[in-house]
Coordinates of C-alpha atoms in Angstrom, one line a residue:
M3 CA 27.5 1.6 -117.1
L4 CA 27.1 3.4 -113.6
T5 CA 23.9 2.0 -111.4
T6 CA 25.1 3.8 -108.3
F7 CA 26.2 7.2 -106.8
E8 CA 28.4 5.2 -104.6
I9 CA 32.3 5.5 -104.6
N10 CA 33.1 1.8 -105.1
E11 CA 36.5 0.3 -105.7
N12 CA 36.3 0.3 -109.6
F13 CA 35.5 4.2 -109.4
R14 CA 38.2 4.4 -106.9
N15 CA 40.9 3.0 -109.0
L16 CA 39.3 4.8 -112.1
K17 CA 38.3 1.5 -113.9
W18 CA 35.2 2.1 -116.2
C19 CA 33.1 -0.5 -118.0
A20 CA 34.0 -1.4 -121.3
Q21 CA 31.0 0.6 -122.7
D22 CA 32.6 3.7 -121.5
V23 CA 36.4 2.8 -122.0
E24 CA 35.5 2.9 -125.4
R25 CA 33.0 5.8 -125.2
L26 CA 35.9 7.9 -124.3
R27 CA 38.4 6.5 -126.0
N28 CA 36.3 7.6 -129.0
Y29 CA 35.6 11.1 -127.8
S30 CA 39.4 11.6 -127.8
R31 CA 39.9 10.3 -131.2
Y32 CA 36.9 12.4 -132.5
R33 CA 38.7 15.6 -130.8
D34 CA 41.9 14.9 -132.6
L35 CA 39.9 14.5 -136.0
Y36 CA 38.1 17.6 -135.8
R37 CA 41.3 19.8 -134.6
S38 CA 43.2 18.0 -137.4
N39 CA 45.6 15.9 -135.2
F40 CA 45.8 13.4 -137.6
A41 CA 48.9 11.8 -136.5
R42 CA 47.2 9.3 -133.6
P43 CA 43.9 8.3 -135.3
F44 CA 45.6 8.0 -138.4
A45 CA 48.9 6.4 -137.3
N46 CA 49.0 3.3 -139.2
V47 CA 48.5 5.2 -142.4
L48 CA 51.2 7.6 -141.9
R49 CA 53.7 4.8 -141.2
K50 CA 52.4 3.3 -144.3
I51 CA 53.3 6.3 -146.2
R52 CA 56.4 7.0 -144.7
Q53 CA 57.7 3.5 -145.2
R54 CA 56.7 3.8 -149.3
Y55 CA 57.6 7.4 -149.5
P56 CA 60.8 8.3 -147.1
L57 CA 60.7 12.1 -146.4
S58 CA 64.6 12.1 -147.8
N59 CA 63.1 11.2 -151.1
T60 CA 60.7 13.8 -151.4
T61 CA 59.6 17.3 -150.2
A62 CA 55.7 16.4 -149.9
Q63 CA 53.9 16.2 -146.9
S64 CA 53.7 12.9 -145.2
L65 CA 49.7 13.2 -145.0
I66 CA 47.8 15.7 -146.6
E67 CA 45.2 16.8 -144.1
V68 CA 42.0 17.0 -146.0
N69 CA 39.8 18.1 -143.0
L70 CA 36.3 17.0 -144.3
F71 CA 35.3 16.4 -140.4
K72 CA 35.6 19.7 -139.4
A73 CA 34.0 21.1 -142.5
M74 CA 30.8 18.8 -141.9
T75 CA 30.7 19.7 -138.3
D76 CA 30.8 23.9 -138.8
F77 CA 28.2 23.4 -141.8
Y78 CA 25.9 21.2 -139.0
K79 CA 26.4 23.9 -136.8
F80 CA 25.5 26.7 -139.0
L81 CA 22.5 25.0 -140.3
I82 CA 21.4 24.6 -136.7
T83 CA 22.2 27.8 -135.4
N84 CA 20.9 29.9 -138.3
Q85 CA 20.2 33.4 -138.0
N86 CA 16.1 33.4 -137.4
F87 CA 16.8 31.5 -134.4
E88 CA 14.8 32.7 -131.3
I89 CA 13.6 31.7 -127.6
V90 CA 10.5 33.3 -127.1
V91 CA 9.3 33.2 -123.0
D92 CA 6.6 34.3 -121.0
Q93 CA 6.5 38.4 -121.2
N94 CA 6.7 38.7 -117.7
A95 CA 10.1 36.7 -117.8
K96 CA 11.0 38.4 -121.0
D97 CA 13.4 41.0 -119.6
D98 CA 15.4 38.6 -117.4
W99 CA 15.6 36.1 -119.8
E100 CA 17.4 38.4 -122.4
K101 CA 19.7 39.6 -119.8
I102 CA 21.0 35.8 -118.8
N103 CA 20.7 35.5 -122.6
S104 CA 23.1 38.2 -123.1
N105 CA 25.0 37.7 -120.1
N106 CA 26.0 34.0 -121.5
N107 CA 25.8 34.6 -124.8
F108 CA 23.7 31.7 -125.2
I109 CA 23.9 31.6 -129.0
S110 CA 27.7 30.8 -128.6
V111 CA 26.9 28.1 -125.9
L112 CA 24.4 26.7 -128.6
K113 CA 27.1 26.6 -131.2
E114 CA 29.5 24.9 -129.1
I115 CA 26.7 22.3 -128.3
A116 CA 26.1 21.7 -132.0
I117 CA 29.7 20.9 -132.4
D118 CA 30.0 18.5 -129.4
N119 CA 26.8 17.1 -131.1
S120 CA 28.3 16.2 -134.3
R121 CA 32.1 15.4 -133.5
F122 CA 31.0 13.5 -130.1
G123 CA 27.7 12.4 -130.8
D124 CA 26.6 13.6 -127.2
A125 CA 26.5 17.3 -126.2
L126 CA 25.9 18.7 -122.5
I127 CA 24.5 22.2 -121.1
K128 CA 24.6 22.8 -117.8
V129 CA 22.9 25.8 -115.5
A130 CA 24.5 26.9 -112.4
I131 CA 24.5 29.9 -110.0
V132 CA 28.1 31.4 -109.8
D133 CA 28.4 34.5 -107.6
N134 CA 24.5 34.9 -107.5
E135 CA 24.5 35.0 -111.3
V136 CA 22.5 32.3 -113.4
K137 CA 25.0 30.8 -115.7
I138 CA 24.6 28.5 -118.9
F139 CA 27.6 26.6 -120.2
S140 CA 28.6 23.3 -122.1
V141 CA 30.2 20.6 -120.7
C142 CA 32.5 18.1 -122.8
P143 CA 30.9 14.7 -122.4
D144 CA 34.6 13.2 -121.2
C145 CA 34.0 13.8 -117.8
W146 CA 30.0 12.8 -117.8
F147 CA 28.7 9.5 -116.4
P148 CA 24.9 9.0 -116.4
V149 CA 23.8 6.9 -113.4
F150 CA 20.9 4.3 -114.5
N151 CA 18.3 2.7 -111.8
D152 CA 18.9 -1.0 -112.0
G153 CA 20.7 -0.3 -115.3
N154 CA 17.6 0.6 -116.9
L155 CA 18.5 3.0 -120.1
N156 CA 15.1 4.4 -119.6
N157 CA 15.3 5.2 -115.8
L158 CA 17.8 7.7 -115.5
S159 CA 18.8 8.4 -111.7
G160 CA 21.2 11.3 -112.7
H161 CA 24.6 12.1 -113.6
I162 CA 28.0 12.3 -112.1
L163 CA 30.7 15.0 -113.6
F164 CA 34.4 14.0 -112.9
Y165 CA 37.2 16.1 -113.8
D166 CA 40.7 17.7 -112.5
I167 CA 40.7 20.9 -110.4
V168 CA 43.9 22.6 -109.5
K169 CA 44.6 24.2 -106.2
D170 CA 48.0 25.6 -105.0
G171 CA 49.9 23.7 -107.9
K172 CA 48.3 20.6 -107.1
I173 CA 45.6 18.6 -109.2
Y174 CA 42.5 17.0 -107.4
K175 CA 39.6 14.9 -108.9
R176 CA 36.2 17.0 -108.3
I177 CA 33.0 14.6 -108.6
E178 CA 29.4 16.4 -109.1
K179 CA 26.5 14.1 -108.1
I180 CA 23.9 15.7 -110.2
H181 CA 20.3 14.5 -108.4
K182 CA 17.0 16.1 -109.2
G183 CA 17.0 19.1 -106.9
F184 CA 20.6 18.9 -105.3
I185 CA 24.0 18.2 -106.1
E186 CA 26.4 16.3 -104.2
N187 CA 29.9 17.7 -104.2
E188 CA 33.2 15.7 -103.5
I189 CA 36.7 16.7 -103.8
W190 CA 39.5 13.4 -103.4
E191 CA 43.2 13.6 -103.3
I192 CA 44.6 11.3 -106.2
S193 CA 47.7 9.5 -106.0
N194 CA 49.1 7.3 -109.1
G195 CA 46.2 7.6 -111.1
K196 CA 43.7 6.4 -108.3
L197 CA 41.3 8.3 -105.8
L198 CA 43.2 8.4 -102.5
R199 CA 40.9 10.1 -100.1
P200 CA 38.1 12.8 -100.0
I201 CA 38.6 16.5 -99.1
D202 CA 37.0 17.2 -95.5
N203 CA 37.3 21.0 -95.7
L204 CA 35.5 21.8 -99.1
E205 CA 35.4 25.4 -98.1
A206 CA 39.1 25.8 -98.9
F207 CA 37.9 25.1 -102.4
N208 CA 34.6 27.3 -102.6
V209 CA 32.4 24.2 -102.3
I210 CA 29.9 23.0 -100.3
A211 CA 29.1 19.8 -99.8
V212 CA 25.2 19.5 -100.6
D213 CA 23.9 22.5 -103.0
N214 CA 20.4 22.1 -102.7
F215 CA 18.0 24.2 -104.8
S216 CA 15.1 21.9 -104.9
D217 CA 12.8 24.7 -103.7
K218 CA 13.6 26.7 -106.7
W219 CA 14.1 23.7 -109.5
N220 CA 13.3 20.4 -108.4
D221 CA 14.8 18.6 -111.6
F222 CA 18.3 17.9 -113.2
V223 CA 20.7 20.9 -114.1
L224 CA 22.6 19.1 -116.9
F225 CA 20.9 18.1 -120.0
H226 CA 21.9 15.9 -122.8
V227 CA 21.8 16.8 -126.4
K228 CA 22.4 13.4 -128.6
N229 CA 22.9 12.7 -132.2
T230 CA 21.3 10.0 -134.1
T231 CA 20.9 6.8 -131.3
E232 CA 19.6 3.2 -131.4
S233 CA 17.3 1.6 -129.1
D234 CA 19.8 0.0 -127.1
T235 CA 22.4 2.8 -126.1
Y236 CA 21.7 6.0 -124.5
Y237 CA 24.6 7.7 -126.1
G238 CA 24.4 9.4 -129.4
E239 CA 26.7 8.5 -132.5
S240 CA 29.2 10.9 -133.9
D241 CA 29.0 12.0 -137.3
Y242 CA 32.6 11.1 -137.9
K243 CA 32.1 7.4 -137.4
S244 CA 29.9 6.5 -140.8
C245 CA 32.8 8.4 -142.8
E246 CA 36.1 8.0 -141.0
S247 CA 37.4 5.3 -143.6
I248 CA 36.4 7.3 -146.5
V249 CA 37.8 10.5 -145.4
E250 CA 41.0 8.3 -144.3
E251 CA 41.1 6.9 -147.9
I252 CA 40.9 10.2 -149.6
M253 CA 43.7 11.5 -147.7
L254 CA 45.9 8.7 -148.4
T255 CA 44.9 9.0 -152.1
I256 CA 45.4 12.5 -152.2
S257 CA 48.7 12.1 -150.5
Q258 CA 49.9 9.2 -152.6
N259 CA 49.4 10.8 -156.0
S260 CA 51.0 14.4 -154.5
K261 CA 54.2 12.5 -153.6
I262 CA 54.4 11.0 -157.2
I263 CA 53.6 14.1 -158.8
N264 CA 56.4 15.6 -156.2
R265 CA 58.9 13.0 -157.2
H266 CA 58.6 13.5 -160.9
A267 CA 58.3 17.8 -160.7
N268 CA 62.1 18.1 -161.4
P269 CA 62.4 16.6 -165.1
K270 CA 65.1 14.4 -165.8
L271 CA 66.8 13.5 -169.0
A272 CA 67.9 10.9 -170.9
G273 CA 70.7 10.1 -173.5
S274 CA 74.0 9.1 -174.6
I275 CA 76.9 9.6 -172.7
E276 CA 78.2 12.0 -175.3
N277 CA 75.7 14.5 -174.5
T278 CA 77.5 15.0 -171.6
E279 CA 80.2 17.6 -170.2
M280 CA 83.3 16.7 -168.3
N281 CA 83.6 18.3 -165.0
P282 CA 87.4 19.2 -164.9
S283 CA 87.4 19.4 -161.1
T284 CA 85.9 15.7 -160.8
G285 CA 86.7 14.1 -163.8
E286 CA 82.8 13.1 -164.1
R287 CA 80.8 13.7 -166.8
H288 CA 77.4 15.5 -166.0
F289 CA 74.7 17.7 -168.0
P290 CA 74.5 21.1 -166.4
N291 CA 71.2 21.6 -164.2
S292 CA 69.8 18.7 -164.8
D293 CA 69.3 15.5 -163.5
F294 CA 70.6 13.2 -166.6
I295 CA 70.5 9.5 -167.2
T296 CA 72.8 8.1 -169.8
I297 CA 71.7 5.5 -171.9
G298 CA 74.5 3.8 -174.3
R299 CA 76.8 5.8 -176.6
D300 CA 75.6 5.9 -179.9
G301 CA 74.6 9.4 -180.0
T302 CA 71.2 9.0 -178.8
K303 CA 69.1 12.5 -178.7
P304 CA 68.3 13.5 -175.2
E305 CA 64.8 13.7 -174.0
Y306 CA 62.7 14.3 -171.2
I307 CA 61.4 11.4 -168.8
T308 CA 57.9 12.1 -168.3
A309 CA 55.6 10.0 -165.8
D310 CA 52.3 8.7 -167.2
L311 CA 50.3 9.9 -164.1
Q312 CA 46.7 8.5 -165.1
S313 CA 45.4 12.1 -164.3
D314 CA 41.9 11.3 -165.2
A315 CA 41.7 8.0 -163.2
I316 CA 43.2 9.4 -160.3
K317 CA 40.6 12.3 -160.6
S318 CA 38.0 9.8 -161.4
H319 CA 38.7 8.1 -157.9
V320 CA 38.9 11.0 -155.7
D321 CA 35.5 12.1 -157.3
T322 CA 34.1 8.7 -156.6
L323 CA 35.0 8.8 -152.7
M324 CA 33.9 12.3 -152.4
Q325 CA 30.3 11.3 -153.5
M326 CA 30.6 8.3 -151.0
F327 CA 31.3 11.1 -148.5
Y328 CA 28.7 13.0 -149.5
M329 CA 26.1 10.2 -149.4
L330 CA 27.3 8.9 -145.7
S331 CA 27.4 12.4 -144.0
K332 CA 24.2 13.4 -145.7
T333 CA 25.8 16.7 -146.8
P334 CA 25.7 18.1 -150.5
P335 CA 28.9 19.2 -152.4
Q336 CA 27.1 22.8 -151.9
A337 CA 27.6 22.6 -148.1
Y338 CA 31.3 23.3 -148.9
G339 CA 30.9 25.9 -151.3
L340 CA 31.1 23.7 -154.5
D341 CA 28.8 23.7 -157.7
I342 CA 27.0 26.6 -156.4
D343 CA 24.6 28.4 -159.4
S344 CA 24.4 32.3 -158.7
N345 CA 20.6 32.0 -160.0
M346 CA 19.7 28.9 -158.0
S347 CA 16.5 29.6 -155.9
G348 CA 15.4 29.0 -152.4
E349 CA 13.4 25.8 -153.1
S350 CA 16.0 24.4 -155.4
L351 CA 18.7 24.6 -152.4
K352 CA 15.9 23.0 -150.2
Q353 CA 15.6 20.2 -152.5
I354 CA 19.8 20.0 -152.7
F355 CA 20.0 20.3 -148.8
S356 CA 16.9 18.2 -148.2
S357 CA 18.9 15.2 -146.3
A358 CA 20.9 17.5 -144.4
I359 CA 18.0 19.4 -143.2
A360 CA 16.0 16.1 -142.4
K361 CA 18.8 15.3 -140.5
V362 CA 19.0 18.4 -138.2
D363 CA 15.3 18.6 -137.9
D364 CA 15.3 15.2 -136.4
I365 CA 18.1 16.3 -134.1
R366 CA 16.2 19.4 -132.9
T367 CA 13.1 17.1 -132.7
V368 CA 14.8 14.1 -130.5
S369 CA 16.7 16.2 -128.0
M370 CA 17.7 19.5 -128.9
N371 CA 14.7 21.3 -128.7
N372 CA 13.8 19.5 -125.3
A373 CA 17.2 20.1 -123.8
I374 CA 17.1 24.0 -124.7
Q375 CA 13.6 24.5 -123.4
K376 CA 14.5 22.9 -119.9
T377 CA 17.5 24.8 -119.9
V378 CA 15.9 28.2 -120.3
K379 CA 13.2 26.9 -117.8
C380 CA 16.1 26.0 -115.0
A381 CA 17.8 29.5 -115.9
L382 CA 14.6 31.6 -115.0
A383 CA 13.6 29.3 -111.9
F384 CA 17.0 30.3 -110.9
A385 CA 16.2 33.8 -111.4
G386 CA 12.9 33.7 -109.7
Y387 CA 10.5 32.4 -112.2
K388 CA 8.6 29.0 -112.0
N389 CA 6.7 27.3 -115.1
V390 CA 7.6 29.6 -117.4
N391 CA 6.4 28.6 -120.7
V392 CA 9.1 28.7 -123.4
K393 CA 9.1 28.1 -127.2
I394 CA 11.8 27.4 -129.4
V395 CA 11.6 29.5 -132.9
W396 CA 14.1 27.7 -135.4
G397 CA 13.4 29.4 -138.5
E398 CA 13.9 28.6 -142.0

């Protein structure tokens, strides 16, 4: 947790507190899960599968990537940003808002926010003036550090954005200190993963030291949208946290059974040696075009060796795991196109989706509605309109 905007020794050495280290590590993990990069987050599972089922013994995949994380996040994105979503502003500002909305493709920004809110638990909208145009865009929270007065989570002092920029092939760190009404900008040289010295000539980077916009908008230009949260933390909780172990078990179960089925896909024959033929070139006996296991010399009739895969038990186990996933993720099977009756009424769908709708309404009420209202007010303030009334119509 940061309690000051000053660049102290810990900040200069890029040493974050334990809470921020865990938060940034989780962001990286959740990004991998959303993008199906399972090698890092599920490294232990992959290693166990490969030890038990070496690739040389099977052509099946090491880990079948059942990406329920992305499916769940995309479902919530669609549910939050439905087609009836509308932003209503005062009549005198309507035309300018429509222009800003169109230029920034605001619904696309909102979809990015919905994705970040689900996978990270935190999402950020930023408003800026670029080339005299109002810009609205999403910011990935892995470069974001809120600053609190006296460490009080209910007393936000501002935000720091800390990210890489490249000029003439060299990487620098840009630091935006976002206060109410103005932003302090700094650019630092870096060396061996540490801040070395600040750059004096910010004009070379098309940056000004202090961007003061308090005459137009005397508040922050960064707006936080958070998922479900607890009273003792400022950050939201990722949708992936509660169901990660269940999805891991689903992938592990399906992958293991896939390998067993793959191993027995080429049927084997068993019989006596009298059923085989002599290969004149090698002098060895074999059975043409099949794996053959010889058992004795008593004229035993050849028969296929089959595996008892207990398919009903496997299906029952996977179904149980999926039920637990639906319960923890607050999504029904119908969210993924399963078990849908073509004659199902809208009221029936509402009942089925009641948990998911309640979760989305909670996110909208707690933070998204307020963040979007402030975003639109800030954008219009930069366009010359102050104290505009903004209403969010979410639709059904």
